[in-house]
PDB file of C-alpha atoms in Angstrom:
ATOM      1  CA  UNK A   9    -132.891 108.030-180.498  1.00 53.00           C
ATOM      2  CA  UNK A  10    -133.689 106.508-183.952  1.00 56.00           C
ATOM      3  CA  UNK A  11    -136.852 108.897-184.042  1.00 58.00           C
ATOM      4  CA  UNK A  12    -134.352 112.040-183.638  1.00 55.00           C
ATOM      5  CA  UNK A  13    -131.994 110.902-186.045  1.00 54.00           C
ATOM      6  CA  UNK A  14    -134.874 109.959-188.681  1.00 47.00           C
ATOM      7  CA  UNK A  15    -136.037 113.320-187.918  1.00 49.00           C
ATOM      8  CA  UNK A  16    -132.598 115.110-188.545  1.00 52.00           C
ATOM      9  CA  UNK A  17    -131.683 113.214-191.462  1.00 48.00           C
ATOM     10  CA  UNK A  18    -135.647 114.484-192.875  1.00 48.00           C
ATOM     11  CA  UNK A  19    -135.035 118.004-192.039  1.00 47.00           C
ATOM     12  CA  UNK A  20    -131.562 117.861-193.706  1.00 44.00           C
ATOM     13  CA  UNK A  21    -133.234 116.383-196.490  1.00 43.00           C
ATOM     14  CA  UNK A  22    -135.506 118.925-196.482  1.00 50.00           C
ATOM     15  CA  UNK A  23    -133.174 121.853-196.585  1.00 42.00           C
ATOM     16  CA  UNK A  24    -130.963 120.301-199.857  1.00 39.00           C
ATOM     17  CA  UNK A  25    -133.838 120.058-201.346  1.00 43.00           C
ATOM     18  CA  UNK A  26    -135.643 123.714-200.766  1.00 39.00           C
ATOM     19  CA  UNK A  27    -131.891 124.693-201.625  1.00 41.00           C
ATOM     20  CA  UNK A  28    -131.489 122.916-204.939  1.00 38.00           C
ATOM     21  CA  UNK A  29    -135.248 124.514-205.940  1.00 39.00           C
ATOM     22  CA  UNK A  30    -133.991 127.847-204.497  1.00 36.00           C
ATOM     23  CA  UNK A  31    -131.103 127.401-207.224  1.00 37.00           C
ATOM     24  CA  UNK A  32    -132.753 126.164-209.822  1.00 36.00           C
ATOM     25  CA  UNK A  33    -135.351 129.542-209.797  1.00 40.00           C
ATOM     26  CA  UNK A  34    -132.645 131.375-209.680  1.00 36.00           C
ATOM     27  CA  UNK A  35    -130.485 130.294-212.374  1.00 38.00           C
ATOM     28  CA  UNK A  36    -133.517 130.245-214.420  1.00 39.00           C
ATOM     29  CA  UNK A  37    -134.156 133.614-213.655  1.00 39.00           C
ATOM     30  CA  UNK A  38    -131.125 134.603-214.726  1.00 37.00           C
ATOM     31  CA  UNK A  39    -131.071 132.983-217.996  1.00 43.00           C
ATOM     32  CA  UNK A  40    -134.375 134.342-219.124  1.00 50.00           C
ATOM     33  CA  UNK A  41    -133.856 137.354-221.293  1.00 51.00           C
ATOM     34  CA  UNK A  42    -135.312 140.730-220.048  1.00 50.00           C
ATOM     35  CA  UNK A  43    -138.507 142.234-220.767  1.00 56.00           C
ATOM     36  CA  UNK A  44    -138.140 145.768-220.799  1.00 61.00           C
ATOM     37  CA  UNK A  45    -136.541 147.754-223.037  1.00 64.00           C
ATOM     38  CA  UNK A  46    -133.222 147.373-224.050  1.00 76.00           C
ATOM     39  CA  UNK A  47    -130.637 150.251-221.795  1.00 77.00           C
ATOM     40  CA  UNK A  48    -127.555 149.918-222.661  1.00 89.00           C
ATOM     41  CA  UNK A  49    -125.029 151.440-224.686  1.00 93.00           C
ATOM     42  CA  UNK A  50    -122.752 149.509-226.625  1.00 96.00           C
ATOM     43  CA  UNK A  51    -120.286 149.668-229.734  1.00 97.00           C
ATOM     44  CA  UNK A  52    -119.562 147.090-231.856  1.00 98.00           C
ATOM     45  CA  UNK A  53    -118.904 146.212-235.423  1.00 98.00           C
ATOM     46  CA  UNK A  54    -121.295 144.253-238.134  1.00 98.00           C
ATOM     47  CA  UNK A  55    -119.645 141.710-240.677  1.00 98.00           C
ATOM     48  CA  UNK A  56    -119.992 144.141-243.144  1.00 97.00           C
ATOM     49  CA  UNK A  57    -117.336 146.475-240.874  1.00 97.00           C
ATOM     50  CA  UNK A  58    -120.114 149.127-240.262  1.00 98.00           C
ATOM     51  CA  UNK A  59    -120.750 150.338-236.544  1.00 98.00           C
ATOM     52  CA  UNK A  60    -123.237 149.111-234.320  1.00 97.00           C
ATOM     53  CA  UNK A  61    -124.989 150.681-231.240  1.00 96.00           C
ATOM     54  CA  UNK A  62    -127.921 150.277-229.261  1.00 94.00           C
ATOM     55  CA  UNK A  63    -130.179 151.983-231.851  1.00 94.00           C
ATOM     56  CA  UNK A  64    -129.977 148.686-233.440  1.00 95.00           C
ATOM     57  CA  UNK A  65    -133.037 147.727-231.166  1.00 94.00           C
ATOM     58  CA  UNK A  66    -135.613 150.228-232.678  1.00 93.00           C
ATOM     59  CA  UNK A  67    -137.191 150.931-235.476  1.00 94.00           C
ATOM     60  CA  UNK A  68    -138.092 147.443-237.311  1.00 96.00           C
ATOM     61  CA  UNK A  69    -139.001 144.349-235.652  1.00 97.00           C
ATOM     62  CA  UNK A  70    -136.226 141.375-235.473  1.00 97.00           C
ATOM     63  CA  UNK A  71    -134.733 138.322-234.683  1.00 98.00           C
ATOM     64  CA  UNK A  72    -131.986 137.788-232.252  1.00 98.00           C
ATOM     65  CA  UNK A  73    -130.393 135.412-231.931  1.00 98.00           C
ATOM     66  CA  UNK A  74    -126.724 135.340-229.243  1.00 98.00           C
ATOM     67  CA  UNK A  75    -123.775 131.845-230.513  1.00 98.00           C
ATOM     68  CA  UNK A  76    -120.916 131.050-232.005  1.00 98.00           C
ATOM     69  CA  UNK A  77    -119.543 130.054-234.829  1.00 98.00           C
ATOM     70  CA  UNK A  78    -117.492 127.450-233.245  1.00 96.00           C
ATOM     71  CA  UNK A  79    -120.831 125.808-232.309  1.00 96.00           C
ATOM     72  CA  UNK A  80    -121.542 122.260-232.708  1.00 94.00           C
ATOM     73  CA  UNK A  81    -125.606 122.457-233.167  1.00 95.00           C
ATOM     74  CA  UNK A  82    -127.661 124.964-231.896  1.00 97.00           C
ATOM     75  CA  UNK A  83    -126.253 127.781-233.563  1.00 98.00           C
ATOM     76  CA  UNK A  84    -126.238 126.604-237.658  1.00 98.00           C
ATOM     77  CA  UNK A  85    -129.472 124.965-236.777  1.00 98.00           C
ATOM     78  CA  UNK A  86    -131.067 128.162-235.264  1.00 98.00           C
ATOM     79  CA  UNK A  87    -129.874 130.330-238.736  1.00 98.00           C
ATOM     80  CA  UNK A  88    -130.668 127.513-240.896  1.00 98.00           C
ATOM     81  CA  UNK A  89    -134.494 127.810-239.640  1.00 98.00           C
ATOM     82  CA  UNK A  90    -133.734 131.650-239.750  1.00 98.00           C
ATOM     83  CA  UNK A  91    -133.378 131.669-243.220  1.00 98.00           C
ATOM     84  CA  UNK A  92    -135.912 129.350-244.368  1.00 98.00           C
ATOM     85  CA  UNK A  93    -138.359 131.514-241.883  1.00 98.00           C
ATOM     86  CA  UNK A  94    -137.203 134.902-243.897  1.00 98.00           C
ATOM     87  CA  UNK A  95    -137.448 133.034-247.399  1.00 97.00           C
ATOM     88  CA  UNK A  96    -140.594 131.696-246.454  1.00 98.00           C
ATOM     89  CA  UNK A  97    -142.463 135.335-244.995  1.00 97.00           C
ATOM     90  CA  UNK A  98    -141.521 136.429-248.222  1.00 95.00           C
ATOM     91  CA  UNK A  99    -142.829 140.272-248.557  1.00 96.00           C
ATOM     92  CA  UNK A 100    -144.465 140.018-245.692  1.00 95.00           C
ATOM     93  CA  UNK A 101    -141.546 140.193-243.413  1.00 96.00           C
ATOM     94  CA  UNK A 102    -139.719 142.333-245.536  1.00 96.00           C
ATOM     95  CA  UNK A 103    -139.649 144.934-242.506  1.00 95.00           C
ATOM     96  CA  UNK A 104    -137.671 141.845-240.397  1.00 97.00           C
ATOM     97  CA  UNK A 105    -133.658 141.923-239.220  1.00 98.00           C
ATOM     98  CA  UNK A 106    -132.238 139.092-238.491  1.00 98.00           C
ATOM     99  CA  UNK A 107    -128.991 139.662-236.025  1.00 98.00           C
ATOM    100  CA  UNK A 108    -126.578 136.887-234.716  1.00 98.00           C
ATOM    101  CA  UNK A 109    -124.208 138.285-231.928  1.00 98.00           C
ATOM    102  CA  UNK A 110    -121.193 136.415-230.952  1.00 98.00           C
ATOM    103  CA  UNK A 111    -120.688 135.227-227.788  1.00 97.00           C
ATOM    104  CA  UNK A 112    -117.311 134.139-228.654  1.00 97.00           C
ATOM    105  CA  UNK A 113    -115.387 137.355-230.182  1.00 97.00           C
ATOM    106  CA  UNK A 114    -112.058 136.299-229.312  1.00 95.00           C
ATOM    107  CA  UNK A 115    -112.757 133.711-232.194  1.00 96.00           C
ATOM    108  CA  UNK A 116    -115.686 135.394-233.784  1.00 98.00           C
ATOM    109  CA  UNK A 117    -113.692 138.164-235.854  1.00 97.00           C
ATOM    110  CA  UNK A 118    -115.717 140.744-238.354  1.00 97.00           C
ATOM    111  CA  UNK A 119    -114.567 138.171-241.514  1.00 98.00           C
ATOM    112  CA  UNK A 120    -115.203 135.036-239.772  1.00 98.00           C
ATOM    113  CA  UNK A 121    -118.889 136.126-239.022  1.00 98.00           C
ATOM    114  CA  UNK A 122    -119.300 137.356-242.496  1.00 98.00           C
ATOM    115  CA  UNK A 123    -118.189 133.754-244.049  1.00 98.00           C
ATOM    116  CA  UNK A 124    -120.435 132.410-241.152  1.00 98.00           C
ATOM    117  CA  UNK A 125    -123.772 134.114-241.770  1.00 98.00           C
ATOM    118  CA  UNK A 126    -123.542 134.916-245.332  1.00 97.00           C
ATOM    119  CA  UNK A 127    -123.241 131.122-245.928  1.00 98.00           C
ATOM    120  CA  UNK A 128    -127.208 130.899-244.284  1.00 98.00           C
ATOM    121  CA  UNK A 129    -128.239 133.916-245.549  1.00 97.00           C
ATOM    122  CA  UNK A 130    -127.774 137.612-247.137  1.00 96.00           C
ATOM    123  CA  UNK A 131    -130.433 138.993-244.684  1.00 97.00           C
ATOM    124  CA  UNK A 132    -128.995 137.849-241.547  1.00 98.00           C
ATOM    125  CA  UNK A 133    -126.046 140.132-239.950  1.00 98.00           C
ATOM    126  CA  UNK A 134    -123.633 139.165-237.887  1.00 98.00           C
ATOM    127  CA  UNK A 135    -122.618 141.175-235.072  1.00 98.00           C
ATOM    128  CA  UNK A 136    -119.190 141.243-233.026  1.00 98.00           C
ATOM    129  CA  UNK A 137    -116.663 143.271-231.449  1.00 97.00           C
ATOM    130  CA  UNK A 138    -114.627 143.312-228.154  1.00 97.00           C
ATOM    131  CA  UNK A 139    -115.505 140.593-225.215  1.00 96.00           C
ATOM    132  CA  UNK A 140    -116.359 143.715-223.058  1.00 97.00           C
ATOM    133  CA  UNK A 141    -118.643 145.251-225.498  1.00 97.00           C
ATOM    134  CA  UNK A 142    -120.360 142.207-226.539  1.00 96.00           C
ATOM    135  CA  UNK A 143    -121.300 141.700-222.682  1.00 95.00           C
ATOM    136  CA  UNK A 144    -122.741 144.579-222.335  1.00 95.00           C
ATOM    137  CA  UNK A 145    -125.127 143.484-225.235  1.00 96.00           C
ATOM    138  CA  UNK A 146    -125.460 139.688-223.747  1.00 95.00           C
ATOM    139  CA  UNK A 147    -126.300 141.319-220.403  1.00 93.00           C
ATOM    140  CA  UNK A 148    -128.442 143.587-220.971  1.00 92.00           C
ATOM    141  CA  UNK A 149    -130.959 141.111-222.451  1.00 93.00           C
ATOM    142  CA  UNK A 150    -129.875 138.166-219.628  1.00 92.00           C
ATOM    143  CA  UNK A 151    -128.543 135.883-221.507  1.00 95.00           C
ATOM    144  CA  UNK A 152    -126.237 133.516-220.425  1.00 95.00           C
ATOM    145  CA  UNK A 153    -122.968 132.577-221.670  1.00 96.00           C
ATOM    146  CA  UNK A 154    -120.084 130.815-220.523  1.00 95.00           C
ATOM    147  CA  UNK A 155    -116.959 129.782-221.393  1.00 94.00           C
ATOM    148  CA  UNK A 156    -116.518 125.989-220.737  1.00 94.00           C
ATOM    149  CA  UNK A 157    -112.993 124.091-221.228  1.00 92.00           C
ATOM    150  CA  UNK A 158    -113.447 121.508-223.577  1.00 89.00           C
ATOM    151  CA  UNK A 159    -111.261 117.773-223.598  1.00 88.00           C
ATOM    152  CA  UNK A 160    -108.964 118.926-226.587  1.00 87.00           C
ATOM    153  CA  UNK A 161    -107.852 121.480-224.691  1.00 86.00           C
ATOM    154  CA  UNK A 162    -109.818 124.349-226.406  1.00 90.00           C
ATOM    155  CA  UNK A 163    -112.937 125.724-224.992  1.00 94.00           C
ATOM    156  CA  UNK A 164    -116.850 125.957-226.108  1.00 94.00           C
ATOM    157  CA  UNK A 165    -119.596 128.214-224.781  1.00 96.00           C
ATOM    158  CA  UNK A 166    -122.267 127.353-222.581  1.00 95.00           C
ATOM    159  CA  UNK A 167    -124.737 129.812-223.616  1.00 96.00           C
ATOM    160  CA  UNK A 168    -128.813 130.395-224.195  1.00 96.00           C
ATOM    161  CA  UNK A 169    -130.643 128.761-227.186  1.00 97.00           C
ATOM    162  CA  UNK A 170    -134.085 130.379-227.353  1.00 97.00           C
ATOM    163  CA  UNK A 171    -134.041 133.501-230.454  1.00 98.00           C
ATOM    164  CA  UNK A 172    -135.745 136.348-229.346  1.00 97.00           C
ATOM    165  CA  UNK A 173    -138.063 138.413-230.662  1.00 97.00           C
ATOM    166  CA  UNK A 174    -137.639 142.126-230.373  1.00 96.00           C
ATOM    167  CA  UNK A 175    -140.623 144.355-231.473  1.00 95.00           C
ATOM    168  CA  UNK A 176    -139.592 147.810-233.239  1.00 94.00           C
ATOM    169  CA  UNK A 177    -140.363 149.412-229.983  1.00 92.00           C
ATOM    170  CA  UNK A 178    -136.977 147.409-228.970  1.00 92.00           C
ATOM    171  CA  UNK A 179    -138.784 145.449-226.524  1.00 93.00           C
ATOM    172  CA  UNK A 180    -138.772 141.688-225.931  1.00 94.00           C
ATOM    173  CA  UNK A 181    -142.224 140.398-227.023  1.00 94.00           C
ATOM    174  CA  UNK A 182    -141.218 136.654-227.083  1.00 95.00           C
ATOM    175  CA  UNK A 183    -138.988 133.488-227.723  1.00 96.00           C
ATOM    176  CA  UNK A 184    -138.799 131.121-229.881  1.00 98.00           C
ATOM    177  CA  UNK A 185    -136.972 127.643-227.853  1.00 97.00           C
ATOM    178  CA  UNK A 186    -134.567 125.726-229.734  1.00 97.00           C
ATOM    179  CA  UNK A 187    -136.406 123.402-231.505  1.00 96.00           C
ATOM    180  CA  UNK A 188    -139.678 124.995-232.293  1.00 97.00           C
ATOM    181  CA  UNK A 189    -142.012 123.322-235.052  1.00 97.00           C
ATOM    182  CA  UNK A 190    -141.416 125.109-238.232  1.00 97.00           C
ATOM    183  CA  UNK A 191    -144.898 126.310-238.834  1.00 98.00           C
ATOM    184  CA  UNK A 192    -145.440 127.164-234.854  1.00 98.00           C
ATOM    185  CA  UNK A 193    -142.482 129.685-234.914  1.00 98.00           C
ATOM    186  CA  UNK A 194    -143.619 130.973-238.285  1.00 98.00           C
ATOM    187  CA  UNK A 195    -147.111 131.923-236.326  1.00 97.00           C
ATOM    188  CA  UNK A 196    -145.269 133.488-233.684  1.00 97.00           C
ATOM    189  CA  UNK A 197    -143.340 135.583-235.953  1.00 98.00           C
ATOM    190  CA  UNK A 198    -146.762 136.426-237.474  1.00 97.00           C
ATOM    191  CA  UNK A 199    -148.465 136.885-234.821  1.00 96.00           C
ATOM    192  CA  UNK A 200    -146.083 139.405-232.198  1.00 96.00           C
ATOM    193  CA  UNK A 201    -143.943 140.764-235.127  1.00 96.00           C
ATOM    194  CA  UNK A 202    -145.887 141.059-238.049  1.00 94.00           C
ATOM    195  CA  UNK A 203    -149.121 142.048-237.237  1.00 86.00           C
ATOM    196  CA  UNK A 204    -151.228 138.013-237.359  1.00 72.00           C
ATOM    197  CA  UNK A 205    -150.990 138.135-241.293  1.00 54.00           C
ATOM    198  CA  UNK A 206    -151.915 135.130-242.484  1.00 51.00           C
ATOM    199  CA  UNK A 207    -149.607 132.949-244.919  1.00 47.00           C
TER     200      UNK A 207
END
């Protein structure tokens, strides 16, 4: 009898456990951004007040990066890097955008972003619009955000903190984590945007 139940409480053991994994691929499948070309259509507004659409994707290389200005960390830290990556390409990324699309629009309006990203940097836009519009955008690349109460009774986002890089072609051709060494995402950049010039 103790040999069934040892057995039962193994197998049950068993099956949390291939469940939890099961979830885990999942959810990290999900929050990985796609790697195809970007197909969806989309209108939204820049902090300048000029339109954007999905051409936004082609033409130049760029870095995109999806937060909030409400956001404790990752976000100022991620355009803070941003700008000291543009400042530091110098001519050599000259052909670079650098795009920050709210995940929070209900809070992100066109003026807030512009006081937001202008404060980082002149070269990076900011990018916002309606919360159905700005789905479409977070969606089509798989990135996660969520909308998490917080204890003062207000809310923050839950949301993905890799940048990604998005070739003229408007594909994905890689991320940069949160966190990245300086001169390790400055080779990256380099190396899948610009074409491995050197410093």
């Amino acid at each position: 009898m103790r040999q069934k139940s040892l057995a039962i409480t193994g197998l049950a053991a068993s099956a949390v456990f291939v469940g939890a994994l099961v979830a885990l691929m999942v959810s990290l499948y999900l929050s990985e951004p796609r790697t195809g070309p970007f197909d969806r259509q989309f209108s939204l507004v820049d902090d300048r007040g000029n339109a954007v659409d999905q051409s936004i994707f082609r033409g130049h290389p760029a870095l995109v990066y999806f937060g909030y200005t409400h956001c404790p960390e990752a976000c100022p830290t991620t355009l803070y890097e941003v700008a000291d990556w543009l400042g530091t390409l110098g001519d050599q990324g000259r052909a670079l955008k650098a795009y920050f699309f709210s995940i929070d629009p209900e809070r992100d309006t066109q003026e807030v972003m512009h006081d937001y990203v202008t404060a980082f940097s002149s070269r990076i836009m900011g990018i916002t619009g309606t919360p159905e519009e700005m789905r479409k955008v977070s969606d089509g690349w798989f990135i996660h955000a969520a909308k998490l109460p917080s204890e003062d009774g207000n809310y923050h986002m839950s949301h993905t903190v890799s940048l990604l890089l998005i070739g003229a072609d408007g594909r994905l051709k890689g991320l940069i984590p949160y966190g990245t060494d300086r001169d390790e995402a400055l080779a990256k950049i380099r190396d899948v945007l610009l074409g491995g010039g050197g410093a």
